[in-house]
Coordinates of C-alpha atoms in Angstrom, one line a residue:
Chain A
V1 CA 0.0 0.0 0.0
G2 CA 1.5 3.4 -1.1
V3 CA 1.8 6.4 1.2
Q4 CA -0.2 9.5 0.2
L5 CA 1.3 12.8 1.4
P6 CA -1.2 15.6 2.2
Q7 CA -1.7 18.3 -0.5
V8 CA 0.1 21.6 -0.1
I9 CA -2.7 24.2 -0.2
G10 CA -2.3 27.2 -2.5
D11 CA -2.4 28.3 -6.0
P12 CA 0.9 30.1 -6.7
A13 CA -0.1 31.3 -10.1
G14 CA -3.4 32.7 -8.8
M15 CA -1.6 34.3 -5.8
R16 CA 0.9 36.0 -8.1
A17 CA -1.9 37.2 -10.3
L18 CA -3.6 38.7 -7.3
A19 CA -0.3 40.3 -6.1
T20 CA 0.1 41.9 -9.5
A21 CA -3.4 43.2 -9.4
L22 CA -2.9 44.6 -5.9
R23 CA 0.4 46.3 -7.0
S24 CA -1.4 47.8 -10.0
T25 CA -4.2 49.1 -7.9
A26 CA -1.7 50.5 -5.4
A27 CA 0.2 52.3 -8.2
Q28 CA -3.1 53.7 -9.5
I29 CA -4.1 55.0 -6.0
E30 CA -0.6 56.4 -5.5
G31 CA -1.0 58.3 -8.8
V32 CA -4.3 59.8 -7.6
D33 CA -2.7 60.7 -4.3
A34 CA 0.3 62.4 -5.9
A35 CA -2.0 64.4 -8.3
V36 CA -4.3 65.6 -5.5
Y37 CA -1.7 66.2 -2.8
G38 CA 0.7 67.8 -5.2
K39 CA -1.9 70.5 -5.8
A40 CA -4.0 70.7 -2.7
G41 CA -1.1 70.1 -0.3
C42 CA 0.7 73.3 -1.1
L43 CA -2.2 75.9 -1.5
S44 CA -1.5 79.6 -1.1
F45 CA -4.5 79.9 1.1
T46 CA -4.7 81.3 4.6
G47 CA -7.6 81.7 7.1
P48 CA -9.6 79.4 9.4
A49 CA -11.2 77.5 6.5
A50 CA -7.7 77.1 4.9
T51 CA -6.4 75.6 8.1
R52 CA -9.3 73.1 8.3
I53 CA -9.0 72.2 4.7
A54 CA -5.2 71.7 5.0
S55 CA -5.8 69.4 7.9
E56 CA -8.4 67.4 6.0
V57 CA -6.1 67.1 3.0
R58 CA -3.2 66.0 5.1
G59 CA -5.5 63.4 6.8
W60 CA -6.7 62.2 3.4
H61 CA -3.1 61.9 2.1
G62 CA -2.1 60.0 5.2
S63 CA -5.0 57.6 4.8
I64 CA -4.5 57.0 1.1
S65 CA -0.7 56.5 1.7
G66 CA -1.6 53.9 4.3
V67 CA -3.8 52.0 1.9
V68 CA -1.0 52.0 -0.7
T69 CA 1.5 50.7 1.8
S70 CA -0.9 48.0 3.0
L71 CA -1.7 46.9 -0.5
Q72 CA 1.9 46.7 -1.4
G73 CA 2.6 44.7 1.8
A74 CA -0.2 42.3 0.9
A75 CA 1.2 41.9 -2.6
A76 CA 4.6 41.2 -1.2
L77 CA 3.2 38.6 1.2
L78 CA 1.3 36.9 -1.6
E79 CA 4.4 36.8 -3.8
R80 CA 6.5 35.3 -0.9
S81 CA 3.8 32.8 0.0
A82 CA 3.4 31.8 -3.7
S83 CA 7.1 31.0 -3.8
D84 CA 6.9 29.0 -0.6
V85 CA 3.8 27.2 -1.7
E86 CA 5.4 26.5 -5.1
A87 CA 8.6 25.1 -3.4
E88 CA 6.5 23.0 -1.0
Q89 CA 4.4 21.6 -3.8
I90 CA 7.6 20.7 -5.8
A91 CA 9.1 19.1 -2.7
R92 CA 5.9 17.2 -2.0
A93 CA 5.7 16.0 -5.6
R94 CA 9.3 14.7 -5.5
L95 CA 8.7 12.9 -2.2
Q96 CA 5.5 11.5 -3.3
A97 CA 7.1 10.2 -6.5
K98 CA 9.9 8.6 -4.4
L99 CA 7.4 7.0 -2.1
D100 CA 5.3 5.7 -5.0
E101 CA 8.4 4.2 -6.6
E102 CA 9.4 2.5 -3.4
A103 CA 5.9 1.1 -3.0
R104 CA 6.1 -0.4 -6.5
E105 CA 9.6 -2.1 -6.1
P106 CA 9.4 -5.9 -5.2
R107 CA 10.7 -6.8 -1.8
Chain B
L1 CA -8.5 90.3 13.0
T2 CA -8.9 87.3 10.7
R3 CA -7.0 87.5 7.5
I4 CA -8.2 85.4 4.6
A5 CA -6.1 85.2 1.5
G6 CA -5.7 82.8 -1.4
V7 CA -5.3 82.3 -5.1
P8 CA -8.8 81.5 -6.5
E9 CA -7.4 79.8 -9.7
Q10 CA -5.2 77.5 -7.5
L11 CA -8.2 76.6 -5.3
R12 CA -10.4 75.8 -8.3
A13 CA -7.7 73.7 -9.9
S14 CA -7.2 71.7 -6.6
A15 CA -10.9 71.4 -6.2
T16 CA -11.2 69.9 -9.7
V17 CA -8.4 67.3 -9.1
M18 CA -9.8 66.4 -5.7
S19 CA -13.4 65.9 -7.0
A20 CA -12.1 63.9 -9.9
S21 CA -10.2 61.6 -7.5
A22 CA -13.4 60.5 -5.8
P23 CA -14.8 58.2 -8.6
E24 CA -11.3 56.7 -9.1
L25 CA -11.1 55.8 -5.4
E26 CA -14.6 54.4 -5.5
L27 CA -13.7 52.3 -8.5
A28 CA -10.6 51.0 -6.8
A29 CA -12.6 50.2 -3.6
A30 CA -15.1 48.2 -5.6
A31 CA -12.4 46.3 -7.4
L32 CA -10.7 45.4 -4.2
A33 CA -13.9 44.3 -2.5
A34 CA -14.8 42.1 -5.5
A35 CA -11.3 40.8 -6.2
P36 CA -11.4 37.0 -6.9
L37 CA -9.3 35.2 -4.3
P38 CA -7.1 32.3 -5.3
E39 CA -6.5 29.3 -3.1
M40 CA -3.8 30.1 -0.5
P41 CA -2.6 29.1 2.9
A42 CA -5.1 29.8 5.7
G43 CA -2.8 32.4 7.5
V44 CA -2.0 34.3 4.3
A45 CA -5.7 34.2 3.2
A46 CA -6.8 35.8 6.5
S47 CA -4.2 38.5 6.3
V48 CA -4.9 39.3 2.6
M49 CA -8.7 39.3 3.1
A50 CA -8.4 41.7 6.1
T51 CA -6.2 44.0 4.1
L52 CA -8.5 44.1 1.1
R53 CA -11.6 44.7 3.3
E54 CA -9.9 47.5 5.2
A55 CA -8.4 49.1 2.0
A56 CA -11.8 49.0 0.3
E57 CA -13.6 50.6 3.3
T58 CA -10.9 53.3 3.6
L59 CA -10.9 54.1 -0.1
H60 CA -14.7 54.4 0.0
A61 CA -14.5 56.8 3.0
E62 CA -11.7 58.9 1.5
A63 CA -13.6 59.1 -1.8
G64 CA -16.4 60.8 0.2
R65 CA -14.0 63.1 1.9
A66 CA -12.3 64.0 -1.5
Q67 CA -15.8 64.9 -2.9
R68 CA -16.7 67.0 0.2
E69 CA -13.4 68.9 0.4
G70 CA -13.3 69.4 -3.4
L71 CA -16.7 71.1 -3.2
E72 CA -15.6 73.2 -0.3
L73 CA -12.4 74.3 -2.1
K74 CA -14.5 75.2 -5.2
R75 CA -16.8 77.3 -3.0
R76 CA -13.9 79.0 -1.3
G77 CA -12.3 79.7 -4.6
L78 CA -15.5 81.3 -5.9
W79 CA -15.8 83.4 -2.7
L80 CA -12.2 84.6 -3.0
E81 CA -12.8 85.4 -6.6
A82 CA -15.9 87.4 -5.7
A83 CA -14.0 89.2 -2.9
G84 CA -11.1 89.9 -5.4
V85 CA -13.5 91.5 -7.9
A86 CA -15.1 93.6 -5.1
F87 CA -11.7 94.6 -3.9
E88 CA -10.6 95.5 -7.4
V89 CA -13.8 97.6 -7.8
W90 CA -13.1 99.2 -4.5
N91 CA -9.5 100.0 -5.3
K92 CA -10.5 101.5 -8.7
G93 CA -13.1 103.5 -6.9
I94 CA -10.6 104.8 -4.4
F95 CA -8.1 105.6 -7.1
I96 CA -10.7 107.5 -9.2
R97 CA -11.9 109.2 -6.1
G98 CA -8.3 110.1 -5.2
M99 CA -8.0 111.5 -8.7
A100 CA -11.1 113.6 -8.3
A101 CA -10.2 114.7 -4.8
G102 CA -6.7 115.7 -6.0
P103 CA -7.6 119.0 -7.5
L104 CA -9.7 119.8 -4.4
D105 CA -6.8 119.1 -2.1
A106 CA -4.4 121.2 -4.2
L107 CA -6.8 124.1 -4.3
D108 CA -7.5 123.8 -0.6
L109 CA -3.7 123.9 0.0
V110 CA -3.4 127.0 -2.1
S111 CA -6.3 128.7 -0.2
R112 CA -4.8 127.8 3.1
R113 CA -1.4 129.1 2.2
R114 CA -2.8 132.4 1.0
A115 CA -4.9 132.7 4.2
A116 CA -1.9 131.8 6.4
D117 CA 0.2 134.3 4.6
L118 CA -2.4 137.1 5.2
F119 CA -2.6 136.0 8.8
K120 CA 1.1 136.4 9.2
V121 CA 1.1 139.8 7.6
W122 CA -1.8 140.8 9.9
A123 CA 0.3 139.8 12.9
N124 CA 3.1 142.1 11.7
Y125 CA 0.5 144.9 11.0
E126 CA -0.9 144.5 14.5
K127 CA 2.6 144.8 15.9
R128 CA 4.1 147.6 13.8
V129 CA 1.2 149.7 12.4
I130 CA -1.7 149.6 14.9
P131 CA 0.1 151.0 17.9
F132 CA 1.3 153.8 15.7
V133 CA -2.2 154.5 14.4
N134 CA -3.5 154.5 17.9
E135 CA -0.9 156.9 19.0
H136 CA -1.2 159.4 16.1
G137 CA -4.8 158.9 15.0
E138 CA -6.3 157.0 12.0
E139 CA -6.4 160.1 9.7
S140 CA -3.0 161.4 10.6
E141 CA -0.3 161.8 8.0
A142 CA 2.1 159.9 10.2
A143 CA -0.3 156.9 10.2
A144 CA -0.8 157.0 6.5
L145 CA 3.0 157.0 5.9
R146 CA 3.4 154.2 8.3
K147 CA 0.8 152.2 6.4
L148 CA 2.5 153.0 3.1
F149 CA 5.9 151.8 4.4
F150 CA 4.3 148.7 5.7
Y151 CA 2.7 148.0 2.4
A152 CA 5.9 148.6 0.5
R153 CA 7.9 146.3 2.8
N154 CA 5.3 143.5 2.4
E155 CA 4.6 144.1 -1.2
D156 CA 5.7 140.6 -2.3
R157 CA 3.3 139.0 0.2
L158 CA 0.4 141.3 -0.4
K159 CA 0.7 141.3 -4.2
T160 CA -2.0 143.9 -4.7
Y161 CA -3.5 146.8 -2.8
D162 CA -6.8 144.9 -2.8
R163 CA -5.1 142.1 -0.7
Y164 CA -3.8 144.8 1.6
R165 CA -7.3 146.1 2.0
L166 CA -8.7 142.6 2.6
M167 CA -6.1 141.9 5.2
V168 CA -7.0 145.1 7.1
D169 CA -10.8 144.8 6.6
E170 CA -11.0 141.2 7.8
A171 CA -8.7 142.0 10.7
G172 CA -6.8 138.7 11.0
D173 CA -9.8 136.4 10.7
L174 CA -8.3 133.2 9.3
D175 CA -11.6 131.8 8.1
R176 CA -12.5 134.9 6.3
Y177 CA -9.1 135.0 4.6
E178 CA -9.6 131.4 3.5
E179 CA -13.0 132.3 2.1
A180 CA -11.6 135.2 0.2
S181 CA -8.5 133.5 -1.0
G182 CA -9.7 133.7 -4.6
V183 CA -9.5 130.0 -5.2
P184 CA -12.5 128.7 -7.3
L185 CA -13.3 125.9 -4.8
A186 CA -17.1 126.0 -5.3
A187 CA -16.9 125.4 -9.0
V188 CA -14.4 122.5 -8.7
R189 CA -16.5 120.9 -6.0
E190 CA -19.6 121.1 -8.2
L191 CA -17.7 119.2 -10.9
A192 CA -16.1 116.7 -8.5
G193 CA -19.6 115.9 -6.9
K194 CA -20.6 114.4 -10.2
W195 CA -17.7 111.9 -10.0
L196 CA -17.8 111.3 -6.2
G197 CA -21.5 110.3 -6.1
P198 CA -21.3 107.1 -8.1
I199 CA -17.9 106.2 -6.5
G200 CA -19.5 106.7 -3.0
A201 CA -22.3 104.4 -4.0
I202 CA -19.8 101.6 -5.0
G203 CA -17.7 102.2 -1.9
G204 CA -20.9 102.0 0.3
I205 CA -21.9 98.7 -1.2
V206 CA -18.4 97.3 -0.7
E207 CA -18.6 98.5 2.9
M208 CA -21.9 96.8 3.4
I209 CA -20.6 93.5 2.1
H210 CA -17.2 93.7 3.8
P211 CA -17.5 95.8 6.9
E212 CA -14.2 97.1 8.3
H213 CA -15.0 96.1 11.8
G214 CA -16.6 93.1 13.5
G215 CA -19.5 92.9 16.1
A216 CA -21.4 96.1 16.8
E217 CA -19.0 98.3 14.9
G218 CA -19.5 96.0 11.9
I219 CA -23.2 96.7 12.0
G220 CA -22.4 100.4 12.1
D221 CA -20.1 100.0 9.1
R222 CA -22.9 98.2 7.3
A223 CA -25.4 101.0 8.1
S224 CA -22.8 103.5 7.1
G225 CA -22.2 101.6 3.9
A226 CA -25.9 101.5 3.1
A227 CA -26.2 105.2 3.8
A228 CA -23.2 105.9 1.5
A229 CA -24.7 103.8 -1.2
V230 CA -28.1 105.5 -1.0
G231 CA -26.4 108.9 -0.7
G232 CA -24.1 108.2 -3.6
G233 CA -26.9 106.9 -5.7
L234 CA -29.2 109.8 -4.8
S235 CA -26.4 112.3 -5.4
T236 CA -25.8 110.8 -8.9
Y237 CA -29.5 110.8 -9.6
T238 CA -30.1 114.3 -8.5
T239 CA -27.0 115.4 -10.4
I240 CA -28.6 114.0 -13.6
V241 CA -32.3 114.8 -13.1
G242 CA -32.5 117.2 -10.2
L243 CA -33.6 116.7 -6.6
E244 CA -37.2 117.9 -7.2
T245 CA -37.7 115.3 -9.9
A246 CA -36.3 112.6 -7.7
G247 CA -38.5 113.6 -4.8
A248 CA -41.6 113.7 -7.1
M249 CA -40.9 110.3 -8.5
I250 CA -40.0 108.5 -5.3
P251 CA -42.1 110.0 -2.4
G252 CA -40.2 110.2 0.9
V253 CA -36.9 109.6 -0.7
D254 CA -35.4 112.9 0.8
V255 CA -36.4 112.0 4.3
I256 CA -35.0 108.5 4.1
A257 CA -31.8 109.5 2.4
G258 CA -31.4 112.5 4.8
T259 CA -31.9 110.4 7.9
L260 CA -29.6 107.6 6.7
L261 CA -26.9 110.1 5.8
L262 CA -27.1 111.9 9.1
A263 CA -27.0 108.6 11.0
S264 CA -24.0 107.6 9.0
A265 CA -22.2 110.8 9.6
G266 CA -22.8 110.4 13.3
W267 CA -21.4 106.9 13.2
E268 CA -18.3 108.0 11.2
A269 CA -17.7 110.9 13.6
Y270 CA -18.0 108.5 16.6
T271 CA -15.6 106.0 15.0
H272 CA -13.1 108.6 14.3
R273 CA -13.6 110.6 17.4
K274 CA -10.0 110.3 18.6
A275 CA -8.6 111.4 15.3
I276 CA -11.0 114.3 15.2
A277 CA -10.0 115.3 18.7
H278 CA -6.4 115.1 17.6
A279 CA -7.1 117.2 14.6
V280 CA -8.8 119.8 16.8
V281 CA -5.9 120.0 19.1
E282 CA -3.5 120.4 16.2
G283 CA -5.8 123.1 14.8
G284 CA -5.1 125.4 17.8
S285 CA -7.4 128.4 17.3
F286 CA -9.9 126.1 15.6
L287 CA -10.6 124.6 19.0
I288 CA -11.7 127.9 20.5
H289 CA -13.9 128.9 17.6
H290 CA -15.6 125.6 16.9
P291 CA -16.2 123.6 20.1
A292 CA -19.2 121.7 18.8
I293 CA -17.0 119.3 16.9
L294 CA -15.3 118.2 20.1
A295 CA -18.6 116.9 21.4
G296 CA -18.8 114.5 18.5
P297 CA -22.0 112.4 18.7
L298 CA -23.2 114.4 21.7
A299 CA -23.3 117.7 19.7
P300 CA -26.5 118.8 18.0
P301 CA -26.3 116.6 14.8
V302 CA -27.0 119.3 12.3
A303 CA -24.4 121.7 13.8
A304 CA -21.8 118.9 14.1
A305 CA -22.4 117.9 10.5
Q306 CA -22.1 121.5 9.3
E307 CA -18.8 122.0 11.3
A308 CA -17.5 118.7 10.0
W309 CA -18.1 119.9 6.5
D310 CA -16.7 123.4 7.0
H311 CA -13.5 122.0 8.4
R312 CA -13.2 118.7 6.6
K313 CA -9.7 119.5 5.5
D314 CA -8.6 120.1 9.1
I315 CA -10.1 116.8 10.1
A316 CA -8.5 115.1 7.1
H317 CA -5.1 116.5 7.7
G318 CA -5.4 115.7 11.4
L319 CA -6.2 112.1 10.5
V320 CA -3.1 111.9 8.3
S321 CA -0.9 113.4 11.0
A322 CA -2.3 111.0 13.6
G323 CA -1.4 108.2 11.2
E324 CA -4.4 106.2 12.1
F325 CA -6.6 106.4 9.1
G326 CA -6.4 107.4 5.5
E327 CA -7.5 110.9 4.5
H328 CA -10.3 109.6 2.4
R329 CA -12.1 108.1 5.5
A330 CA -12.5 111.6 7.0
E331 CA -13.4 113.0 3.6
D332 CA -16.1 110.3 3.4
A333 CA -17.4 111.3 6.8
A334 CA -17.4 115.0 5.9
H335 CA -19.0 114.3 2.6
L336 CA -21.7 112.2 4.2
A337 CA -22.2 114.7 6.9
S338 CA -22.5 117.5 4.5
S339 CA -24.9 115.7 2.2
G340 CA -27.1 114.8 5.2
F341 CA -27.1 118.3 6.5
H342 CA -28.0 119.8 3.2
K343 CA -30.8 117.3 2.5
L344 CA -32.3 118.0 5.9
K345 CA -31.9 121.7 5.5
S346 CA -33.8 121.6 2.2
L347 CA -36.5 119.6 3.9
F348 CA -37.0 121.7 6.9
G349 CA -36.4 125.0 5.3

């Protein structure tokens, strides 16, 4: 009776595709942030409303930058995990093949 | 004092970019929320799913904020632009008004110099000739010779024998010397009134929209601005069609305009009371002869208005020397005071 190793869970290709999509979205959002903050972040505008708006714009920029960073972090995690899963799947396949061969050999 | 300044074009450009970012962020949020998830290890899946959910929520919220602040920036840009236009109109008005007031100032200066000159000559006359006349008699030959010598010695300052006679007849009265200085002030003022009326109306409207002071004084500024606008408009109207026609066409217009103008003059006098007092002190003899102006809003309004008009230049020069306000502010007050007074005078006979 042959030994069946457990499957390594994960779809490396799908994970890499998602990572690419996340990086693309992050770049798109970063572009929007640069366009907005490049203009609204350096307004020649003074007064109480100007102070409030400047604070809102800074908050907005901080929040959007945070999203970009977390999306890039998730993409990096997915890419690392995809490589790990891929390596484990190859290792499992080799081991399984070896085990299958041993099981087939006459004693 | 709150200072608000900005570049309207810059605000509008930022508003456009900010508003345009909202749909892009919404789109990205929707894409993240609906992203197909591949099979992946449990720990990674939990982390990635949490990141995507939080990112989508944040982007949705920030899209709303971008939309809101974009609208706010657009509105502020429009306000600044409107304020800029009003300021430009105001500046042009002040410039034109300054141009119109320039000849008046120059002529007033000439008349004051002539009057001051005669006053100095009178001081000498009082010192050198009058004691001699008193001693020898008015009709004596010695007195006549003394007068002749005095005239000859001061010929360059008296210019003509008529001026010498004027100096003696008016006996050192500065106001009378100024009145008789030979400068055609009345004619020039008649001409300037046609220009200053519409400018006063514009200035009054600007003052109503942007009062100089806050709180109770701001309300006063608005009232003053309204009065100036009505007065300026009425002045222009009456210049063109005549006061009788205006009164006939709009019943009660005189009373309303007169009351508003007088209230406005009182407010201006009160606002500038310190500067007026300073001008009075600087004026010296003016203080003795015209005490009503000192009382400011407590003085009988018509008398105060008349005195303010009669001595508008003293007030204006005093304001400049005090360094607190521009000359045109006092001129405005004097102009309003005078208009109010004359309107009331025509009403009550």
